[in-house]
Amino acid sequence: MTDDGFMGPPWQMDWTLKAQAARDTLPENVRKTVDAARTELVTAKDPYFRGIDADADLPDGMQVRPLESSRPKGPRILHFDNGHGWMTYTLIPRVEDPQIVVEEVFWQ
């Protein structure tokens, strides 16, 4: 718990059935990349990655941006594998139990 009373990292994470099924069908080396991206999300101080170069600490080949620029607190997209794949997710900012929900996983 942080000083302001909100829970902080590590964040809880849940996957929609569609996202989990998509992850499970990926080749093993790509699943490991998805798992590394998951680790980055659940340990991030701010999973929204707000601000200039806020995602600069992410490993090479990963980048986070808003899914829609008109919704700054809306869904995010995390690109991984140098843009060959992405995960869309939303942070549900509950005081007691905030959680990241992964809605889609894609890799090509």
mmCIF file with all atom_site columns, N, CA, C and O in Angstrom, residues 9-45:
data_model
loop_
_atom_site.group_PDB
_atom_site.id
_atom_site.type_symbol
_atom_site.label_atom_id
_atom_site.label_alt_id
_atom_site.label_comp_id
_atom_site.label_asym_id
_atom_site.label_entity_id
_atom_site.label_seq_id
_atom_site.pdbx_PDB_ins_code
_atom_site.Cartn_x
_atom_site.Cartn_y
_atom_site.Cartn_z
_atom_site.occupancy
_atom_site.B_iso_or_equiv
_atom_site.pdbx_formal_charge
_atom_site.auth_seq_id
_atom_site.auth_comp_id
_atom_site.auth_asym_id
_atom_site.auth_atom_id
_atom_site.pdbx_PDB_model_num
ATOM 1   N N  . PRO A 1 9  ? 2.202   -1.572  -6.859  1.00 0.00 ? 9  PRO A N  1
ATOM 2   C CA . PRO A 1 9  ? 2.743   -2.799  -7.422  1.00 0.00 ? 9  PRO A CA 1
ATOM 3   C C  . PRO A 1 9  ? 3.205   -3.749  -6.322  1.00 0.00 ? 9  PRO A C  1
ATOM 4   O O  . PRO A 1 9  ? 3.578   -3.292  -5.259  1.00 0.00 ? 9  PRO A O  1
ATOM 5   N N  . PRO A 1 10 ? 3.180   -5.034  -6.568  1.00 0.00 ? 10 PRO A N  1
ATOM 6   C CA . PRO A 1 10 ? 2.735   -5.652  -7.819  1.00 0.00 ? 10 PRO A CA 1
ATOM 7   C C  . PRO A 1 10 ? 1.215   -5.617  -7.947  1.00 0.00 ? 10 PRO A C  1
ATOM 8   O O  . PRO A 1 10 ? 0.502   -5.866  -7.005  1.00 0.00 ? 10 PRO A O  1
ATOM 9   N N  . TRP A 1 11 ? 0.767   -5.292  -9.156  1.00 0.00 ? 11 TRP A N  1
ATOM 10  C CA . TRP A 1 11 ? -0.655  -5.201  -9.455  1.00 0.00 ? 11 TRP A CA 1
ATOM 11  C C  . TRP A 1 11 ? -1.210  -6.598  -9.697  1.00 0.00 ? 11 TRP A C  1
ATOM 12  O O  . TRP A 1 11 ? -0.509  -7.485  -10.157 1.00 0.00 ? 11 TRP A O  1
ATOM 13  N N  . GLN A 1 12 ? -2.485  -6.751  -9.394  1.00 0.00 ? 12 GLN A N  1
ATOM 14  C CA . GLN A 1 12 ? -3.182  -7.981  -9.762  1.00 0.00 ? 12 GLN A CA 1
ATOM 15  C C  . GLN A 1 12 ? -3.433  -7.936  -11.267 1.00 0.00 ? 12 GLN A C  1
ATOM 16  O O  . GLN A 1 12 ? -3.609  -6.874  -11.832 1.00 0.00 ? 12 GLN A O  1
ATOM 17  N N  . MET A 1 13 ? -3.430  -9.093  -11.912 1.00 0.00 ? 13 MET A N  1
ATOM 18  C CA . MET A 1 13 ? -3.709  -9.133  -13.349 1.00 0.00 ? 13 MET A CA 1
ATOM 19  C C  . MET A 1 13 ? -4.660  -10.276 -13.638 1.00 0.00 ? 13 MET A C  1
ATOM 20  O O  . MET A 1 13 ? -4.529  -11.359 -13.086 1.00 0.00 ? 13 MET A O  1
ATOM 21  N N  . ASP A 1 14 ? -5.605  -9.994  -14.504 1.00 0.00 ? 14 ASP A N  1
ATOM 22  C CA . ASP A 1 14 ? -6.550  -11.003 -14.958 1.00 0.00 ? 14 ASP A CA 1
ATOM 23  C C  . ASP A 1 14 ? -6.578  -10.940 -16.477 1.00 0.00 ? 14 ASP A C  1
ATOM 24  O O  . ASP A 1 14 ? -6.246  -9.914  -17.072 1.00 0.00 ? 14 ASP A O  1
ATOM 25  N N  . TRP A 1 15 ? -6.957  -12.019 -17.103 1.00 0.00 ? 15 TRP A N  1
ATOM 26  C CA . TRP A 1 15 ? -7.016  -12.112 -18.566 1.00 0.00 ? 15 TRP A CA 1
ATOM 27  C C  . TRP A 1 15 ? -8.435  -12.466 -18.964 1.00 0.00 ? 15 TRP A C  1
ATOM 28  O O  . TRP A 1 15 ? -9.072  -13.295 -18.322 1.00 0.00 ? 15 TRP A O  1
ATOM 29  N N  . THR A 1 16 ? -8.929  -11.843 -20.032 1.00 0.00 ? 16 THR A N  1
ATOM 30  C CA . THR A 1 16 ? -10.202 -12.318 -20.573 1.00 0.00 ? 16 THR A CA 1
ATOM 31  C C  . THR A 1 16 ? -9.938  -13.710 -21.149 1.00 0.00 ? 16 THR A C  1
ATOM 32  O O  . THR A 1 16 ? -8.791  -14.083 -21.438 1.00 0.00 ? 16 THR A O  1
ATOM 33  N N  . LEU A 1 17 ? -10.995 -14.493 -21.291 1.00 0.00 ? 17 LEU A N  1
ATOM 34  C CA . LEU A 1 17 ? -10.825 -15.844 -21.847 1.00 0.00 ? 17 LEU A CA 1
ATOM 35  C C  . LEU A 1 17 ? -10.227 -15.786 -23.246 1.00 0.00 ? 17 LEU A C  1
ATOM 36  O O  . LEU A 1 17 ? -9.378  -16.601 -23.612 1.00 0.00 ? 17 LEU A O  1
ATOM 37  N N  . LYS A 1 18 ? -10.650 -14.797 -24.024 1.00 0.00 ? 18 LYS A N  1
ATOM 38  C CA . LYS A 1 18 ? -10.142 -14.624 -25.394 1.00 0.00 ? 18 LYS A CA 1
ATOM 39  C C  . LYS A 1 18 ? -8.643  -14.332 -25.376 1.00 0.00 ? 18 LYS A C  1
ATOM 40  O O  . LYS A 1 18 ? -7.882  -14.913 -26.156 1.00 0.00 ? 18 LYS A O  1
ATOM 41  N N  . ALA A 1 19 ? -8.213  -13.444 -24.495 1.00 0.00 ? 19 ALA A N  1
ATOM 42  C CA . ALA A 1 19 ? -6.797  -13.093 -24.423 1.00 0.00 ? 19 ALA A CA 1
ATOM 43  C C  . ALA A 1 19 ? -5.964  -14.283 -23.948 1.00 0.00 ? 19 ALA A C  1
ATOM 44  O O  . ALA A 1 19 ? -4.880  -14.548 -24.479 1.00 0.00 ? 19 ALA A O  1
ATOM 45  N N  . GLN A 1 20 ? -6.457  -15.004 -22.949 1.00 0.00 ? 20 GLN A N  1
ATOM 46  C CA . GLN A 1 20 ? -5.728  -16.175 -22.441 1.00 0.00 ? 20 GLN A CA 1
ATOM 47  C C  . GLN A 1 20 ? -5.616  -17.247 -23.522 1.00 0.00 ? 20 GLN A C  1
ATOM 48  O O  . GLN A 1 20 ? -4.561  -17.854 -23.706 1.00 0.00 ? 20 GLN A O  1
ATOM 49  N N  . ALA A 1 21 ? -6.692  -17.469 -24.266 1.00 0.00 ? 21 ALA A N  1
ATOM 50  C CA . ALA A 1 21 ? -6.665  -18.464 -25.336 1.00 0.00 ? 21 ALA A CA 1
ATOM 51  C C  . ALA A 1 21 ? -5.677  -18.056 -26.426 1.00 0.00 ? 21 ALA A C  1
ATOM 52  O O  . ALA A 1 21 ? -4.935  -18.896 -26.947 1.00 0.00 ? 21 ALA A O  1
ATOM 53  N N  . ALA A 1 22 ? -5.655  -16.775 -26.765 1.00 0.00 ? 22 ALA A N  1
ATOM 54  C CA . ALA A 1 22 ? -4.714  -16.296 -27.779 1.00 0.00 ? 22 ALA A CA 1
ATOM 55  C C  . ALA A 1 22 ? -3.278  -16.479 -27.303 1.00 0.00 ? 22 ALA A C  1
ATOM 56  O O  . ALA A 1 22 ? -2.405  -16.906 -28.064 1.00 0.00 ? 22 ALA A O  1
ATOM 57  N N  . ARG A 1 23 ? -2.997  -16.165 -26.041 1.00 0.00 ? 23 ARG A N  1
ATOM 58  C CA . ARG A 1 23 ? -1.656  -16.338 -25.495 1.00 0.00 ? 23 ARG A CA 1
ATOM 59  C C  . ARG A 1 23 ? -1.246  -17.806 -25.542 1.00 0.00 ? 23 ARG A C  1
ATOM 60  O O  . ARG A 1 23 ? -0.128  -18.149 -25.893 1.00 0.00 ? 23 ARG A O  1
ATOM 61  N N  . ASP A 1 24 ? -2.165  -18.686 -25.179 1.00 0.00 ? 24 ASP A N  1
ATOM 62  C CA . ASP A 1 24 ? -1.844  -20.110 -25.111 1.00 0.00 ? 24 ASP A CA 1
ATOM 63  C C  . ASP A 1 24 ? -1.557  -20.731 -26.471 1.00 0.00 ? 24 ASP A C  1
ATOM 64  O O  . ASP A 1 24 ? -0.919  -21.779 -26.539 1.00 0.00 ? 24 ASP A O  1
ATOM 65  N N  . THR A 1 25 ? -2.008  -20.108 -27.559 1.00 0.00 ? 25 THR A N  1
ATOM 66  C CA . THR A 1 25 ? -1.759  -20.663 -28.890 1.00 0.00 ? 25 THR A CA 1
ATOM 67  C C  . THR A 1 25 ? -0.460  -20.158 -29.517 1.00 0.00 ? 25 THR A C  1
ATOM 68  O O  . THR A 1 25 ? -0.069  -20.640 -30.575 1.00 0.00 ? 25 THR A O  1
ATOM 69  N N  . LEU A 1 26 ? 0.190   -19.199 -28.871 1.00 0.00 ? 26 LEU A N  1
ATOM 70  C CA . LEU A 1 26 ? 1.436   -18.636 -29.420 1.00 0.00 ? 26 LEU A CA 1
ATOM 71  C C  . LEU A 1 26 ? 2.584   -19.620 -29.274 1.00 0.00 ? 26 LEU A C  1
ATOM 72  O O  . LEU A 1 26 ? 2.583   -20.452 -28.362 1.00 0.00 ? 26 LEU A O  1
ATOM 73  N N  . PRO A 1 27 ? 3.586   -19.514 -30.140 1.00 0.00 ? 27 PRO A N  1
ATOM 74  C CA . PRO A 1 27 ? 4.787   -20.342 -29.968 1.00 0.00 ? 27 PRO A CA 1
ATOM 75  C C  . PRO A 1 27 ? 5.438   -20.064 -28.607 1.00 0.00 ? 27 PRO A C  1
ATOM 76  O O  . PRO A 1 27 ? 5.287   -18.968 -28.049 1.00 0.00 ? 27 PRO A O  1
ATOM 77  N N  . GLU A 1 28 ? 6.156   -21.038 -28.073 1.00 0.00 ? 28 GLU A N  1
ATOM 78  C CA . GLU A 1 28 ? 6.722   -20.929 -26.722 1.00 0.00 ? 28 GLU A CA 1
ATOM 79  C C  . GLU A 1 28 ? 7.604   -19.699 -26.549 1.00 0.00 ? 28 GLU A C  1
ATOM 80  O O  . GLU A 1 28 ? 7.516   -19.001 -25.534 1.00 0.00 ? 28 GLU A O  1
ATOM 81  N N  . ASN A 1 29 ? 8.442   -19.399 -27.540 1.00 0.00 ? 29 ASN A N  1
ATOM 82  C CA . ASN A 1 29 ? 9.332   -18.236 -27.400 1.00 0.00 ? 29 ASN A CA 1
ATOM 83  C C  . ASN A 1 29 ? 8.539   -16.926 -27.338 1.00 0.00 ? 29 ASN A C  1
ATOM 84  O O  . ASN A 1 29 ? 8.915   -15.996 -26.635 1.00 0.00 ? 29 ASN A O  1
ATOM 85  N N  . VAL A 1 30 ? 7.413   -16.856 -28.029 1.00 0.00 ? 30 VAL A N  1
ATOM 86  C CA . VAL A 1 30 ? 6.569   -15.657 -27.989 1.00 0.00 ? 30 VAL A CA 1
ATOM 87  C C  . VAL A 1 30 ? 5.825   -15.597 -26.661 1.00 0.00 ? 30 VAL A C  1
ATOM 88  O O  . VAL A 1 30 ? 5.674   -14.522 -26.077 1.00 0.00 ? 30 VAL A O  1
ATOM 89  N N  . ARG A 1 31 ? 5.364   -16.751 -26.150 1.00 0.00 ? 31 ARG A N  1
ATOM 90  C CA . ARG A 1 31 ? 4.710   -16.769 -24.827 1.00 0.00 ? 31 ARG A CA 1
ATOM 91  C C  . ARG A 1 31 ? 5.663   -16.238 -23.761 1.00 0.00 ? 31 ARG A C  1
ATOM 92  O O  . ARG A 1 31 ? 5.249   -15.524 -22.848 1.00 0.00 ? 31 ARG A O  1
ATOM 93  N N  . LYS A 1 32 ? 6.940   -16.575 -23.882 1.00 0.00 ? 32 LYS A N  1
ATOM 94  C CA . LYS A 1 32 ? 7.921   -16.055 -22.920 1.00 0.00 ? 32 LYS A CA 1
ATOM 95  C C  . LYS A 1 32 ? 8.032   -14.538 -23.033 1.00 0.00 ? 32 LYS A C  1
ATOM 96  O O  . LYS A 1 32 ? 8.170   -13.843 -22.021 1.00 0.00 ? 32 LYS A O  1
ATOM 97  N N  . THR A 1 33 ? 7.940   -14.005 -24.243 1.00 0.00 ? 33 THR A N  1
ATOM 98  C CA . THR A 1 33 ? 7.965   -12.551 -24.433 1.00 0.00 ? 33 THR A CA 1
ATOM 99  C C  . THR A 1 33 ? 6.715   -11.921 -23.839 1.00 0.00 ? 33 THR A C  1
ATOM 100 O O  . THR A 1 33 ? 6.783   -10.867 -23.194 1.00 0.00 ? 33 THR A O  1
ATOM 101 N N  . VAL A 1 34 ? 5.557   -12.556 -24.024 1.00 0.00 ? 34 VAL A N  1
ATOM 102 C CA . VAL A 1 34 ? 4.308   -12.070 -23.435 1.00 0.00 ? 34 VAL A CA 1
ATOM 103 C C  . VAL A 1 34 ? 4.419   -12.099 -21.909 1.00 0.00 ? 34 VAL A C  1
ATOM 104 O O  . VAL A 1 34 ? 4.014   -11.152 -21.228 1.00 0.00 ? 34 VAL A O  1
ATOM 105 N N  . ASP A 1 35 ? 5.003   -13.157 -21.369 1.00 0.00 ? 35 ASP A N  1
ATOM 106 C CA . ASP A 1 35 ? 5.169   -13.244 -19.919 1.00 0.00 ? 35 ASP A CA 1
ATOM 107 C C  . ASP A 1 35 ? 6.109   -12.155 -19.403 1.00 0.00 ? 35 ASP A C  1
ATOM 108 O O  . ASP A 1 35 ? 5.898   -11.606 -18.320 1.00 0.00 ? 35 ASP A O  1
ATOM 109 N N  . ALA A 1 36 ? 7.134   -11.819 -20.175 1.00 0.00 ? 36 ALA A N  1
ATOM 110 C CA . ALA A 1 36 ? 8.034   -10.724 -19.787 1.00 0.00 ? 36 ALA A CA 1
ATOM 111 C C  . ALA A 1 36 ? 7.283   -9.393  -19.807 1.00 0.00 ? 36 ALA A C  1
ATOM 112 O O  . ALA A 1 36 ? 7.466   -8.555  -18.912 1.00 0.00 ? 36 ALA A O  1
ATOM 113 N N  . ALA A 1 37 ? 6.423   -9.206  -20.798 1.00 0.00 ? 37 ALA A N  1
ATOM 114 C CA . ALA A 1 37 ? 5.610   -7.986  -20.865 1.00 0.00 ? 37 ALA A CA 1
ATOM 115 C C  . ALA A 1 37 ? 4.659   -7.930  -19.672 1.00 0.00 ? 37 ALA A C  1
ATOM 116 O O  . ALA A 1 37 ? 4.472   -6.878  -19.059 1.00 0.00 ? 37 ALA A O  1
ATOM 117 N N  . ARG A 1 38 ? 4.082   -9.074  -19.313 1.00 0.00 ? 38 ARG A N  1
ATOM 118 C CA . ARG A 1 38 ? 3.206   -9.153  -18.146 1.00 0.00 ? 38 ARG A CA 1
ATOM 119 C C  . ARG A 1 38 ? 3.962   -8.730  -16.895 1.00 0.00 ? 38 ARG A C  1
ATOM 120 O O  . ARG A 1 38 ? 3.453   -7.955  -16.084 1.00 0.00 ? 38 ARG A O  1
ATOM 121 N N  . THR A 1 39 ? 5.169   -9.223  -16.737 1.00 0.00 ? 39 THR A N  1
ATOM 122 C CA . THR A 1 39 ? 5.981   -8.871  -15.570 1.00 0.00 ? 39 THR A CA 1
ATOM 123 C C  . THR A 1 39 ? 6.228   -7.373  -15.506 1.00 0.00 ? 39 THR A C  1
ATOM 124 O O  . THR A 1 39 ? 6.151   -6.761  -14.435 1.00 0.00 ? 39 THR A O  1
ATOM 125 N N  . GLU A 1 40 ? 6.498   -6.771  -16.650 1.00 0.00 ? 40 GLU A N  1
ATOM 126 C CA . GLU A 1 40 ? 6.718   -5.321  -16.685 1.00 0.00 ? 40 GLU A CA 1
ATOM 127 C C  . GLU A 1 40 ? 5.463   -4.569  -16.244 1.00 0.00 ? 40 GLU A C  1
ATOM 128 O O  . GLU A 1 40 ? 5.543   -3.587  -15.516 1.00 0.00 ? 40 GLU A O  1
ATOM 129 N N  . LEU A 1 41 ? 4.300   -5.045  -16.676 1.00 0.00 ? 41 LEU A N  1
ATOM 130 C CA . LEU A 1 41 ? 3.053   -4.366  -16.314 1.00 0.00 ? 41 LEU A CA 1
ATOM 131 C C  . LEU A 1 41 ? 2.733   -4.482  -14.832 1.00 0.00 ? 41 LEU A C  1
ATOM 132 O O  . LEU A 1 41 ? 2.372   -3.495  -14.197 1.00 0.00 ? 41 LEU A O  1
ATOM 133 N N  . VAL A 1 42 ? 2.836   -5.680  -14.280 1.00 0.00 ? 42 VAL A N  1
ATOM 134 C CA . VAL A 1 42 ? 2.416   -5.857  -12.888 1.00 0.00 ? 42 VAL A CA 1
ATOM 135 C C  . VAL A 1 42 ? 3.402   -5.232  -11.901 1.00 0.00 ? 42 VAL A C  1
ATOM 136 O O  . VAL A 1 42 ? 3.047   -5.001  -10.746 1.00 0.00 ? 42 VAL A O  1
ATOM 137 N N  . THR A 1 43 ? 4.613   -4.929  -12.343 1.00 0.00 ? 43 THR A N  1
ATOM 138 C CA . THR A 1 43 ? 5.585   -4.307  -11.441 1.00 0.00 ? 43 THR A CA 1
ATOM 139 C C  . THR A 1 43 ? 5.773   -2.816  -11.706 1.00 0.00 ? 43 THR A C  1
ATOM 140 O O  . THR A 1 43 ? 6.528   -2.159  -10.987 1.00 0.00 ? 43 THR A O  1
ATOM 141 N N  . ALA A 1 44 ? 5.099   -2.279  -12.712 1.00 0.00 ? 44 ALA A N  1
ATOM 142 C CA . ALA A 1 44 ? 5.244   -0.853  -13.038 1.00 0.00 ? 44 ALA A CA 1
ATOM 143 C C  . ALA A 1 44 ? 4.636   0.011   -11.941 1.00 0.00 ? 44 ALA A C  1
ATOM 144 O O  . ALA A 1 44 ? 3.574   -0.301  -11.404 1.00 0.00 ? 44 ALA A O  1
ATOM 145 N N  . LYS A 1 45 ? 5.307   1.096   -11.617 1.00 0.00 ? 45 LYS A N  1
ATOM 146 C CA . LYS A 1 45 ? 4.774   2.025   -10.613 1.00 0.00 ? 45 LYS A CA 1
ATOM 147 C C  . LYS A 1 45 ? 3.452   2.610   -11.089 1.00 0.00 ? 45 LYS A C  1
ATOM 148 O O  . LYS A 1 45 ? 2.518   2.782   -10.325 1.00 0.00 ? 45 LYS A O  1
#
